[in-house]
PDB file of C-alpha atoms and ligand atoms in Angstrom:
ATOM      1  CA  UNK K 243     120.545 114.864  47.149  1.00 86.00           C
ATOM      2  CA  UNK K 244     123.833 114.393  48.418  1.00 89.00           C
ATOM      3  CA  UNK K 245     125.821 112.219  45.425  1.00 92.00           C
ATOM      4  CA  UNK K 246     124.586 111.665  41.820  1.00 95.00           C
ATOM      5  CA  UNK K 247     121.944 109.289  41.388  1.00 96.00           C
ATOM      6  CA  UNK K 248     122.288 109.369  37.703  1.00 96.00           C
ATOM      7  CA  UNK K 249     121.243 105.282  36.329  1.00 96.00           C
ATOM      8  CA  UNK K 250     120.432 104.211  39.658  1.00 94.00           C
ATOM      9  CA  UNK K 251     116.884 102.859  40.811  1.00 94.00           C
ATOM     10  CA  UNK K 252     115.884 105.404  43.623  1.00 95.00           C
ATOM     11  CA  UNK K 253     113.065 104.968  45.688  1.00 96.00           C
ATOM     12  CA  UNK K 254     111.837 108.147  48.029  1.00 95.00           C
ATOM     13  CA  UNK K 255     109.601 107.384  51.008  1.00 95.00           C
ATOM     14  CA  UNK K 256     107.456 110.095  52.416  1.00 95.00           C
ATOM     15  CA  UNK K 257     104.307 109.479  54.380  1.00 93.00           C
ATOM     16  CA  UNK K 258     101.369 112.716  53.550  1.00 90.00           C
ATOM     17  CA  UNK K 259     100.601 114.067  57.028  1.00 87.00           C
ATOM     18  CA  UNK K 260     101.338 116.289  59.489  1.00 86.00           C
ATOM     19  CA  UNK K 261     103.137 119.628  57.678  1.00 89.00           C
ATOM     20  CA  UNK K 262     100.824 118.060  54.825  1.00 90.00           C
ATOM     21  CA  UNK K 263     102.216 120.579  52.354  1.00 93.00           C
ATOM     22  CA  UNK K 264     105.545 120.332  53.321  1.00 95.00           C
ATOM     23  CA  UNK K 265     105.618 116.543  53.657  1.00 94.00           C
ATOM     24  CA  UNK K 266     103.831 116.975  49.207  1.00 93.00           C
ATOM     25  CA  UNK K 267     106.461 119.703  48.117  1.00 95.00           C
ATOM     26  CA  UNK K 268     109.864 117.206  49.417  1.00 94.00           C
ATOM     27  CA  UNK K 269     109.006 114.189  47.492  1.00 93.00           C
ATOM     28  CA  UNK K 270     108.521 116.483  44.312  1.00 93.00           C
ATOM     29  CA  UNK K 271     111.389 118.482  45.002  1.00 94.00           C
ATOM     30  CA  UNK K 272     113.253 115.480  45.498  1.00 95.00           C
ATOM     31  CA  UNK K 273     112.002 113.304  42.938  1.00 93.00           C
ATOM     32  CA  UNK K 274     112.164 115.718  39.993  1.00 92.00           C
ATOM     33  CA  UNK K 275     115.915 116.702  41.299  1.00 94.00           C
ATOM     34  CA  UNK K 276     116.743 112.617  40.958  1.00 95.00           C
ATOM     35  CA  UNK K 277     114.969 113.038  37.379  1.00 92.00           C
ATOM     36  CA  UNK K 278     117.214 115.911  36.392  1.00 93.00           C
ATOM     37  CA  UNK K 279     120.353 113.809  37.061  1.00 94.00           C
ATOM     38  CA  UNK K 280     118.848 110.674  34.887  1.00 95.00           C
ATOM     39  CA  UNK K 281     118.377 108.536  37.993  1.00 94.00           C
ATOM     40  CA  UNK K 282     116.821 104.997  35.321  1.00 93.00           C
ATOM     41  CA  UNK K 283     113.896 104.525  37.602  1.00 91.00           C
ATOM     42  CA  UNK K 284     112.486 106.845  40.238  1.00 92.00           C
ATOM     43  CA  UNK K 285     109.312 105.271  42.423  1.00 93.00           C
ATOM     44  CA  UNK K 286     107.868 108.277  44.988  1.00 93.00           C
ATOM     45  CA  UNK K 287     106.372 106.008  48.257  1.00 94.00           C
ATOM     46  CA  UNK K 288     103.391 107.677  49.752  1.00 93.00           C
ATOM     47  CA  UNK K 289     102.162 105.791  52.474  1.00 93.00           C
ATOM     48  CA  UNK K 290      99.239 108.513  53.154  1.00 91.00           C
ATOM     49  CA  UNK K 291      98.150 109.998  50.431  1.00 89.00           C
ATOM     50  CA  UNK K 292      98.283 113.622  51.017  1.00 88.00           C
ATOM     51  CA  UNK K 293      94.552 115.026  50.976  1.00 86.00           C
ATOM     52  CA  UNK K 294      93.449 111.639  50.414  1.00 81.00           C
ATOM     53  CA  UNK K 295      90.100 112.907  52.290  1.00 75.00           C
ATOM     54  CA  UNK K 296      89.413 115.755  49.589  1.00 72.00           C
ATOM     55  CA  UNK K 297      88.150 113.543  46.636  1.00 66.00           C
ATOM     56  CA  UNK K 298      85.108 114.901  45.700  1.00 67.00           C
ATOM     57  CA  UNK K 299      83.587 118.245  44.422  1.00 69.00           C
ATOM     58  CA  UNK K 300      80.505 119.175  46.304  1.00 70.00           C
ATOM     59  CA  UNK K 301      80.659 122.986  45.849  1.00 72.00           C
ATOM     60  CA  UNK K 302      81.353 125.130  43.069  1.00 73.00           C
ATOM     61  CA  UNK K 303      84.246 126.440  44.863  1.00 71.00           C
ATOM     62  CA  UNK K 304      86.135 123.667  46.285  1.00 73.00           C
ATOM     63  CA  UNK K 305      88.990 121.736  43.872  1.00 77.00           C
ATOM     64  CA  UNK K 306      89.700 118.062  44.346  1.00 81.00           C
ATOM     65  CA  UNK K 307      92.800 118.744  45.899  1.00 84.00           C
ATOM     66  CA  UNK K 308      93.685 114.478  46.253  1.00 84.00           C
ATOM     67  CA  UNK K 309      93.477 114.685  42.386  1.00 86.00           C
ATOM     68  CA  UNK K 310      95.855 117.938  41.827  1.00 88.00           C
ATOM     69  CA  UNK K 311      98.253 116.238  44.311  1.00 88.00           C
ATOM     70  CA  UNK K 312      98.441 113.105  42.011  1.00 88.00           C
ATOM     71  CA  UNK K 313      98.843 115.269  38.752  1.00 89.00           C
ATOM     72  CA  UNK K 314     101.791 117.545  40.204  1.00 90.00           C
ATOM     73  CA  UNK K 315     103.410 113.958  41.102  1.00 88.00           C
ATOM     74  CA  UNK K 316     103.199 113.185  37.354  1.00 87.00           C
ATOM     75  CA  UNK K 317     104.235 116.542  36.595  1.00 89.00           C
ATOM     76  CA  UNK K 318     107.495 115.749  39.161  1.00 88.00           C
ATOM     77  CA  UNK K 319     108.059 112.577  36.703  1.00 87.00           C
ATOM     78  CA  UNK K 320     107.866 109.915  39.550  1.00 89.00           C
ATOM     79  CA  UNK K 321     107.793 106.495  37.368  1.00 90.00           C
ATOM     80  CA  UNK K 322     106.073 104.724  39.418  1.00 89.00           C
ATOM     81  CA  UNK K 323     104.011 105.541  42.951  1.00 90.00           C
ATOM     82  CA  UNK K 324     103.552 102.985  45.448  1.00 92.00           C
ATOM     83  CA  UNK K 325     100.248 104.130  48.020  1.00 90.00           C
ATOM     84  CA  UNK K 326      98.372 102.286  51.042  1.00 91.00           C
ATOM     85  CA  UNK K 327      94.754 102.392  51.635  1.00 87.00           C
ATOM     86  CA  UNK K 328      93.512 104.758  49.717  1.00 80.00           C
ATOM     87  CA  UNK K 329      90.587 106.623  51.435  1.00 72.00           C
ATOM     88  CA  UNK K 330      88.487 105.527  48.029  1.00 65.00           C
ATOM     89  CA  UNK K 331      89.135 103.568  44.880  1.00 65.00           C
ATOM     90  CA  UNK K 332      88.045 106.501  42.855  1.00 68.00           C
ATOM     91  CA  UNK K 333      91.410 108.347  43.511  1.00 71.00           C
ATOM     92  CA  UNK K 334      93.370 105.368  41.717  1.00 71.00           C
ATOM     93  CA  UNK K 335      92.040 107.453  38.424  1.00 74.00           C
ATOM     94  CA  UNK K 336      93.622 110.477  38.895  1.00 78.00           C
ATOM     95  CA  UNK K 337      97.114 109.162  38.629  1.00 79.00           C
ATOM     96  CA  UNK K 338      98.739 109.178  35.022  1.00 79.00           C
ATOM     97  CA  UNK K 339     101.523 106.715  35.913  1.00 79.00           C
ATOM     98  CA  UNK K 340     101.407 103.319  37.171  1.00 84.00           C
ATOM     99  CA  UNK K 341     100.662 103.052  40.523  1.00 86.00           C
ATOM    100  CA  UNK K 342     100.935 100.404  42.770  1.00 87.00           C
ATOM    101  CA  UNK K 343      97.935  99.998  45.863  1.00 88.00           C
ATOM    102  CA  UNK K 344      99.116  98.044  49.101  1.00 92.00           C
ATOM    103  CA  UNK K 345      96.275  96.862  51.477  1.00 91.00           C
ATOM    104  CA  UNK K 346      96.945  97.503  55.197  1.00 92.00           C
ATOM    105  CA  UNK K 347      94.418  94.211  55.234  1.00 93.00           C
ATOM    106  CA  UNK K 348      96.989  91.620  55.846  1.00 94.00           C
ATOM    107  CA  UNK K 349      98.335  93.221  59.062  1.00 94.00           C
ATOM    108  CA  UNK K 350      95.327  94.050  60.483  1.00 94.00           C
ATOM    109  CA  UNK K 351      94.025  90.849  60.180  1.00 95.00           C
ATOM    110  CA  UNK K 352      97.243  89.318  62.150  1.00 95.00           C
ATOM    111  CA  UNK K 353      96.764  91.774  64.719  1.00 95.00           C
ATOM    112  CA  UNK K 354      93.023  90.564  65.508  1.00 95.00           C
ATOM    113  CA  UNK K 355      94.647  86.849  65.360  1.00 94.00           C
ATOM    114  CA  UNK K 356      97.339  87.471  67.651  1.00 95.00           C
ATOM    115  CA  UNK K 357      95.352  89.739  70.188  1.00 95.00           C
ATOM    116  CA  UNK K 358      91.631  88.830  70.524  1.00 95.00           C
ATOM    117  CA  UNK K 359      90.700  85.745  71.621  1.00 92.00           C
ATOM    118  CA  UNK K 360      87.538  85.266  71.209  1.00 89.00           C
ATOM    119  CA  UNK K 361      87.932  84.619  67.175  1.00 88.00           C
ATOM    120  CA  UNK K 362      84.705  82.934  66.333  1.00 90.00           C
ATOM    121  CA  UNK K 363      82.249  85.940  68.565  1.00 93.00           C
ATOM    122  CA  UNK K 364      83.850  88.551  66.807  1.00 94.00           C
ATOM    123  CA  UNK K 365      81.393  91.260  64.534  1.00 94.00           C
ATOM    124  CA  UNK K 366      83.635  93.254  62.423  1.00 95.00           C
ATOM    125  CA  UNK K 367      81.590  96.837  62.140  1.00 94.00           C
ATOM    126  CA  UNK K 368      81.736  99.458  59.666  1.00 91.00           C
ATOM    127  CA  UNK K 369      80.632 103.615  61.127  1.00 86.00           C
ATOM    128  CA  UNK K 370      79.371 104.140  57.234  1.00 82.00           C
ATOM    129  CA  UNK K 371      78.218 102.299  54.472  1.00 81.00           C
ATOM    130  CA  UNK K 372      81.198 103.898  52.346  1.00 80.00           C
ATOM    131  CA  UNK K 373      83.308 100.765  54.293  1.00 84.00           C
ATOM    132  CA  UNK K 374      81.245  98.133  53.714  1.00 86.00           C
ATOM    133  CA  UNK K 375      83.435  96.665  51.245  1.00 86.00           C
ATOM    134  CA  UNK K 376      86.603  96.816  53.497  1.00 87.00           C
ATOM    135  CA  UNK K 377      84.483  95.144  56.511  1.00 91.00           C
ATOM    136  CA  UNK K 378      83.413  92.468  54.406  1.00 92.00           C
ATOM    137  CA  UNK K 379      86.636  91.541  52.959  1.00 92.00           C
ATOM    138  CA  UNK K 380      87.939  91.549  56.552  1.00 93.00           C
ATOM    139  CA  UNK K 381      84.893  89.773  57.879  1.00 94.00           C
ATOM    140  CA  UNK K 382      85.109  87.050  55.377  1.00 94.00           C
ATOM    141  CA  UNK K 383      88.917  86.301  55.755  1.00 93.00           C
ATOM    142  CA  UNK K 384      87.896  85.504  60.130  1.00 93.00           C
ATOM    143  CA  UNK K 385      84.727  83.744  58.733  1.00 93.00           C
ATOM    144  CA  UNK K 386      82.374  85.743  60.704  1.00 94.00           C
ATOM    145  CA  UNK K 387      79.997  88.191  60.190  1.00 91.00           C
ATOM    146  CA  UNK K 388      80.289  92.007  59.613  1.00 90.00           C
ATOM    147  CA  UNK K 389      77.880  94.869  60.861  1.00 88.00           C
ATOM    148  CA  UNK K 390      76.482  98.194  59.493  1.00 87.00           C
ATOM    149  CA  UNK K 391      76.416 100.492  62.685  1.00 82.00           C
ATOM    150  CA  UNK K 392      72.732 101.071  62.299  1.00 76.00           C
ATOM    151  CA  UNK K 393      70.978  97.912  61.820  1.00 69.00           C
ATOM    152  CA  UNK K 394      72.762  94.839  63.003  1.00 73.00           C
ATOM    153  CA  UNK K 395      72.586  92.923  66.043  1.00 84.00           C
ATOM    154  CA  UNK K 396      76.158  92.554  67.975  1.00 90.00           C
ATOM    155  CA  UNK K 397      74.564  91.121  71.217  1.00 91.00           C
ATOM    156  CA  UNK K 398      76.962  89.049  73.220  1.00 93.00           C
ATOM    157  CA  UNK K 399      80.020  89.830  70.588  1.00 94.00           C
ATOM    158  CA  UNK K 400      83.229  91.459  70.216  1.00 95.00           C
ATOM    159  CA  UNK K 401      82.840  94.677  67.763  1.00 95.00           C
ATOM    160  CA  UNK K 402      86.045  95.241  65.725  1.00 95.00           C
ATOM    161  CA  UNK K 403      84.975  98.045  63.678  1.00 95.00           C
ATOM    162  CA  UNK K 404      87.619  99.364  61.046  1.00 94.00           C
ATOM    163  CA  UNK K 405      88.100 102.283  58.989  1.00 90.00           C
ATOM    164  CA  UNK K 406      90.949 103.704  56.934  1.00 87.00           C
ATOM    165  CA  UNK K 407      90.837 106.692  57.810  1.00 86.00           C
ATOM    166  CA  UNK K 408      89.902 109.231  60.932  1.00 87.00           C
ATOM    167  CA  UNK K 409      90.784 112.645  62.236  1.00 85.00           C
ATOM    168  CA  UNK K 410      89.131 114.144  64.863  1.00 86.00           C
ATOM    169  CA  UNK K 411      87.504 110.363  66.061  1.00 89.00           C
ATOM    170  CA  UNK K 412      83.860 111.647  66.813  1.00 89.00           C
ATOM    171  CA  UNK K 413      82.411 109.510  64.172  1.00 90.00           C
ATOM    172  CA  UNK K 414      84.609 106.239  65.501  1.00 91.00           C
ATOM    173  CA  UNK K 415      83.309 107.390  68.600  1.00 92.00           C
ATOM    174  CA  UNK K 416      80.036 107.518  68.675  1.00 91.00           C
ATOM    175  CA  UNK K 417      79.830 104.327  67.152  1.00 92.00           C
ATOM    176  CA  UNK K 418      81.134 103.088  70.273  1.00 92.00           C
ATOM    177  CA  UNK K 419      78.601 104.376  72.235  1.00 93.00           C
ATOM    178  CA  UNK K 420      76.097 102.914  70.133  1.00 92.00           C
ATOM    179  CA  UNK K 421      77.621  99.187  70.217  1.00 93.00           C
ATOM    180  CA  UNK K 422      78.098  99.908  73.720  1.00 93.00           C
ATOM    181  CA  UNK K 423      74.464 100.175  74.021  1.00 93.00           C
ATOM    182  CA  UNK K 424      73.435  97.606  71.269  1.00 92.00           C
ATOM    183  CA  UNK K 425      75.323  94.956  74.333  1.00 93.00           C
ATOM    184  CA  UNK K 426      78.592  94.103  72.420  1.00 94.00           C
ATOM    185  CA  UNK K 427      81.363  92.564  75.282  1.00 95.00           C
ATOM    186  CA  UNK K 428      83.984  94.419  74.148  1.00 95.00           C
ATOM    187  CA  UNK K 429      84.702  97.306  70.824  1.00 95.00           C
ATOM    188  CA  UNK K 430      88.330  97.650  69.552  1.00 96.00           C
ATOM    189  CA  UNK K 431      89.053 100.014  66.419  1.00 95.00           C
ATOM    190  CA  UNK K 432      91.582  99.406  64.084  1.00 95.00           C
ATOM    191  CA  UNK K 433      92.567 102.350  61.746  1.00 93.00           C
ATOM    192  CA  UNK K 434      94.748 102.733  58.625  1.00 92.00           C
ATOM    193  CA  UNK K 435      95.589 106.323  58.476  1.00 90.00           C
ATOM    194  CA  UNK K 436      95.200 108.345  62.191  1.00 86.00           C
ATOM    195  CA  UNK K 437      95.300 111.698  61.463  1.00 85.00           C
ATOM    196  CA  UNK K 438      94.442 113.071  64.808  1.00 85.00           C
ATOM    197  CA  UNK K 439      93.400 116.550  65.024  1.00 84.00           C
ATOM    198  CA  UNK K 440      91.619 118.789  67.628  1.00 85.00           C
ATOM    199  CA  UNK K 441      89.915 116.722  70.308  1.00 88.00           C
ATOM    200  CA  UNK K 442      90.941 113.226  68.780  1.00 87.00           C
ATOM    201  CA  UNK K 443      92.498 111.888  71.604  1.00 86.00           C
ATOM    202  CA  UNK K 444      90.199 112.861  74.499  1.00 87.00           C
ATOM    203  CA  UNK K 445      87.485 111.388  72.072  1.00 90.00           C
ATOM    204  CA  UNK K 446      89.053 108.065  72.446  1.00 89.00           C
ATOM    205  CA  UNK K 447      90.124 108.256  76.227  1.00 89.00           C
ATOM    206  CA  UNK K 448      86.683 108.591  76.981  1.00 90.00           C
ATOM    207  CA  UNK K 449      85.028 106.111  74.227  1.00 92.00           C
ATOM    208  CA  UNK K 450      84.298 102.441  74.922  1.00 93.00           C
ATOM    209  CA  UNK K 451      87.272 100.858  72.948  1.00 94.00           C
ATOM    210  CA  UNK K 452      89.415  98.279  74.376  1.00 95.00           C
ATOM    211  CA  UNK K 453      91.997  99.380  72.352  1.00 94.00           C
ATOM    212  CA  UNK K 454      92.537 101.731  69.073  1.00 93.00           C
ATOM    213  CA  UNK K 455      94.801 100.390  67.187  1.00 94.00           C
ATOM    214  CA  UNK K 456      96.508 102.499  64.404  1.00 93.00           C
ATOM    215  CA  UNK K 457      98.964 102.022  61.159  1.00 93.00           C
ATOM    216  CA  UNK K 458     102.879 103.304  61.790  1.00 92.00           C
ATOM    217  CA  UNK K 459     102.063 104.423  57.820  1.00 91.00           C
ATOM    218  CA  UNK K 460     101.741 107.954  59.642  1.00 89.00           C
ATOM    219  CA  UNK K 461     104.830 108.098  62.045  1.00 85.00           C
ATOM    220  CA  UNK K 462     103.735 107.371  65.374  1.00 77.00           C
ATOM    221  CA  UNK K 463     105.672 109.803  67.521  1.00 73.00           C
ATOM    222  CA  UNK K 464     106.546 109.305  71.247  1.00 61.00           C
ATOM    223  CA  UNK K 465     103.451 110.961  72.427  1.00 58.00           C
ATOM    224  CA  UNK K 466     101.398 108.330  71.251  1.00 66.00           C
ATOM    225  CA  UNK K 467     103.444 105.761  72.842  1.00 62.00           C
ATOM    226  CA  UNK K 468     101.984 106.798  76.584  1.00 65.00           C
ATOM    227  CA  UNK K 469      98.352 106.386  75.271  1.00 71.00           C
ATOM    228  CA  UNK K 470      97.686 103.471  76.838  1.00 75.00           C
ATOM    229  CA  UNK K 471      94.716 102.635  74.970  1.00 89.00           C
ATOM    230  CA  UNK K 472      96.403 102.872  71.332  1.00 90.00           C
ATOM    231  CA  UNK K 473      98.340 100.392  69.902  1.00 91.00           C
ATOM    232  CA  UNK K 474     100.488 100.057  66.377  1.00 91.00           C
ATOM    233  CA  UNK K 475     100.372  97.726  63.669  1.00 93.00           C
ATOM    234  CA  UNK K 476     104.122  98.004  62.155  1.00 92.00           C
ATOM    235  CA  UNK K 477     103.875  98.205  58.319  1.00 93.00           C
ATOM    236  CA  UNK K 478     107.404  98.660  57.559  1.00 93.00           C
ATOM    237  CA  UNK K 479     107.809  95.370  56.687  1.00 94.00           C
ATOM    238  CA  UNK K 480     104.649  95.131  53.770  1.00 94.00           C
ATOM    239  CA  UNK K 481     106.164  98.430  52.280  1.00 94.00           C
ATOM    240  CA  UNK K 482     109.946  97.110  52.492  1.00 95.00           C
ATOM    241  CA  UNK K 483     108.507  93.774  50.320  1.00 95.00           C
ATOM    242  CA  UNK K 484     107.142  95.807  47.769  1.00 94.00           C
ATOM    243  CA  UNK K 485     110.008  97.768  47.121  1.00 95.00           C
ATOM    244  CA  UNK K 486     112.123  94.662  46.479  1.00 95.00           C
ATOM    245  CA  UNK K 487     109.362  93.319  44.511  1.00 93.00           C
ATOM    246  CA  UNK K 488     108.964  95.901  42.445  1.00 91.00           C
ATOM    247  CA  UNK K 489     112.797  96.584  41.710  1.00 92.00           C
ATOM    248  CA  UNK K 490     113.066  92.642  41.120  1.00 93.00           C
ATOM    249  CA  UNK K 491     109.997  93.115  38.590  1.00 91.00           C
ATOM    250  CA  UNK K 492     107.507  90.655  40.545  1.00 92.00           C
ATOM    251  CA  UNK K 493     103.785  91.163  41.447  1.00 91.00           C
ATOM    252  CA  UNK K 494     103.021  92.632  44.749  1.00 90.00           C
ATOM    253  CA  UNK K 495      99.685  90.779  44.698  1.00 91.00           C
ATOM    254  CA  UNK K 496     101.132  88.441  47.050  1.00 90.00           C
ATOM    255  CA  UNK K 497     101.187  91.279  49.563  1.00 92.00           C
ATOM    256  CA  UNK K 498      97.175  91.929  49.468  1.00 89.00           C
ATOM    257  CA  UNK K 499      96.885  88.503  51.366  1.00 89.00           C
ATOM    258  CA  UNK K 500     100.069  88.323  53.375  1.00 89.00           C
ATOM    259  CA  UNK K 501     102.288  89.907  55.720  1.00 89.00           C
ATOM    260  CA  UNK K 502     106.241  89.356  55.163  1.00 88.00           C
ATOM    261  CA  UNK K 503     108.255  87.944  57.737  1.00 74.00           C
TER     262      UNK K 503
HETATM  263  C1  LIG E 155      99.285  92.080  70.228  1.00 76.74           C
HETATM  264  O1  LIG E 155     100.176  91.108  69.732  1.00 76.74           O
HETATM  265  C2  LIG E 155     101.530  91.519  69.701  1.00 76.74           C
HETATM  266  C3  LIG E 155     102.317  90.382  69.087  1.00 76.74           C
HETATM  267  O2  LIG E 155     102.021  89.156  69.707  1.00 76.74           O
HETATM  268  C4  LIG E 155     102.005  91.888  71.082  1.00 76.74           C
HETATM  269  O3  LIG E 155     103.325  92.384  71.015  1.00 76.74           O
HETATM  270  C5  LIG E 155     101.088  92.932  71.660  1.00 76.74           C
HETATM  271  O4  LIG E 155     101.441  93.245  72.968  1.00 76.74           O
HETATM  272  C6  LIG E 155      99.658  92.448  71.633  1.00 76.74           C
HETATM  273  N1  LIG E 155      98.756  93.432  72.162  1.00 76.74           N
HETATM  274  C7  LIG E 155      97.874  93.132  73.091  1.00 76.74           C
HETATM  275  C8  LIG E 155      96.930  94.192  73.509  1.00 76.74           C
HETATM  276  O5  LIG E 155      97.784  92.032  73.565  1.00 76.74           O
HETATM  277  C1  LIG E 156      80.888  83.066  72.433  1.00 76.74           C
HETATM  278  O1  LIG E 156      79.626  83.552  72.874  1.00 76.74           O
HETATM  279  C2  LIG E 156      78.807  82.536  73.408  1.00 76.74           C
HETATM  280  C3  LIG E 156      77.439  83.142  73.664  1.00 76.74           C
HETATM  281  O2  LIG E 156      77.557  84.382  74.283  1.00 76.74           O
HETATM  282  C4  LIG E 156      79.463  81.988  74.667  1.00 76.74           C
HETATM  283  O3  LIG E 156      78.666  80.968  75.214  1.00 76.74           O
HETATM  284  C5  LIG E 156      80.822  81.421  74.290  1.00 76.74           C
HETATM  285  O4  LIG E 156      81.488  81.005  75.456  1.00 76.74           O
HETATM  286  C6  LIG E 156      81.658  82.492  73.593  1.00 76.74           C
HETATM  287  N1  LIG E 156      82.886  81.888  73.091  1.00 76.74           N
HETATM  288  C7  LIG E 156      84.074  82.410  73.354  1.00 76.74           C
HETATM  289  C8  LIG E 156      85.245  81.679  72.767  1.00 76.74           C
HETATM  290  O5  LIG E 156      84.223  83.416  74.033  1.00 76.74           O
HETATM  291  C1  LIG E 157     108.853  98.164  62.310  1.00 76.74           C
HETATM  292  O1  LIG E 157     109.383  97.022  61.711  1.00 76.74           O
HETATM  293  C2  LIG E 157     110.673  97.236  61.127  1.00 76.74           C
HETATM  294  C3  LIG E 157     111.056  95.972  60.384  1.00 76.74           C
HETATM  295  O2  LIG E 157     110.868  94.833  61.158  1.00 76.74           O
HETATM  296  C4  LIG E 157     111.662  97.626  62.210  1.00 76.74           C
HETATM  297  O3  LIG E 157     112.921  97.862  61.642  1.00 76.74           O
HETATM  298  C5  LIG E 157     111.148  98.901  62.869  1.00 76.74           C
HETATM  299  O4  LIG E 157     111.995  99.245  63.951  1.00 76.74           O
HETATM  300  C6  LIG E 157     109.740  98.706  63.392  1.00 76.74           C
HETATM  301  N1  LIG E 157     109.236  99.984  63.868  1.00 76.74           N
HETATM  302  C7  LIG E 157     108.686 100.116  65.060  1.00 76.74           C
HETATM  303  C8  LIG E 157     108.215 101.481  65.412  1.00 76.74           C
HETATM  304  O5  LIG E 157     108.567  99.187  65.834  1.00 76.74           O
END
């Protein structure tokens, strides 16, 4: 850190993908340096949580690496964390400090408002029955109804089917094929965290979606800019709220409904 910190407020923003280890060790590094030189309040912003996917033990072998990335945040002596969308509710346990959830909700929903027309003959889908509760919420807000992939009828509708997060797009994919077939008009996908990997974006190039439409809370470099299919919802502006909230001492719970001009 260039110049002392020491009784300031400091807030360090660093998103959990690509070098994924990297991008876990500089906030650390960082925020236990600010800690050394009694900066009065350090908040660590993770827009992705870092292994966010890896929640669960289902071998004898494997750790729960989203939980040991939480802990060695504690163990940096961040204050307070602020986190987006996390892939499930059950990681909120594993933090020991206070932690403050955002909701990529509010933006998605004003991207479907200001892009598809068609409001009232819009389905929004979920590819598992883990987002059911996200699809719902989301359905409920545009006052129409929401789909399981396997057992709803979309005739005649628009599909919007949302997840938080994807990385290689088969799943996402498929489902497209399948609404495709079930006679939807037209499938967009709206994602919170695109990871991206191996064949991710040949999957959607050749999938039925009008558009894919992804979170800047991973950067969205250059190359993603000629894909003419994908699209960005800007969250810069949710994030930048809660930061002033939260060094003004308000609620953020303003932000789980709206999106800051
Ligand atoms: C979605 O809406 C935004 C804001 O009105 C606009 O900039 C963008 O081009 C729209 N996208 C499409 C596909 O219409
Ligand atoms: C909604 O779907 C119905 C039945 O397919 C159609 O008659 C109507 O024009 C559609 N409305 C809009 C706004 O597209
Ligand atoms: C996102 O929004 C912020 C705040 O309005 C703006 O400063 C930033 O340039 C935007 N980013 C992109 C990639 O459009």
């Amino acid at each position: 850190i260039g110049k002392s910190v020491c009784g300031k407020d400091v807030y360090i923003i660093q998103s959990g993908c690509g070098e994924i280890n990297d991008n876990l060790m500089a906030p650390l590094i960082m925020t236990n340096s600010c800690k050394t030189d009694s900066a009065s309040q350090l908040t660590t912003v993770i827009p992705c949580f870092p292994y966010a996917q890896q929640d669960k033990k289902d071998k004898s072998q494997v750790t729960i690496s989203a939980k040991l990335a939480a802990n060695v945040l504690s163990v940096a002596d961040a204050d307070h964390i602020i986190a987006m969308d996390l892939h499930v509710s059950q990681i909120q346990v594993f933090f020991d400090n206070p932690v403050d959830y955002l909701y990529a909700e509010p933006g998605v929903l004003k991207w479907i408002r200001e892009n598809i027309s068609e409001q009232k003959n819009c389905t929004i889908v979920s590819s598992d029955a883990g987002g059911a509760k996200r699809v719902t919420s989301i359905a409920d807000s545009m006052n129409v109804d929401f789909a399981l992939i396997h057992n709803e009828n979309v005739k005649d509708l628009v599909a919007i089917l949302v997840d938080d997060m994807v990385d290689t797009c088969g799943t996402i994919c498929h489902a497209a094929d399948k609404l495709l077939s079930a006679g939807v008009t037209r499938a967009y996908a709206i994602l919170t965290h695109r990871i991206f990997s191996g064949p991710a974006i040949s999957h959607i190039n050749n999938a039925y979606f009008q558009a894919v439409v992804v979170t800047n809370n991973i950067p969205q470099e250059d190359k993603m800019k000629h894909r003419s299919k994908i699209q960005v919802i800007n969250i810069s502006m949710i994030l930048a709220e809660a930061i002033r909230k939260i060094h003004n001492e308000e609620s953020v719970s303003y932000l789980f409904s709206h999106v800051p001009l």
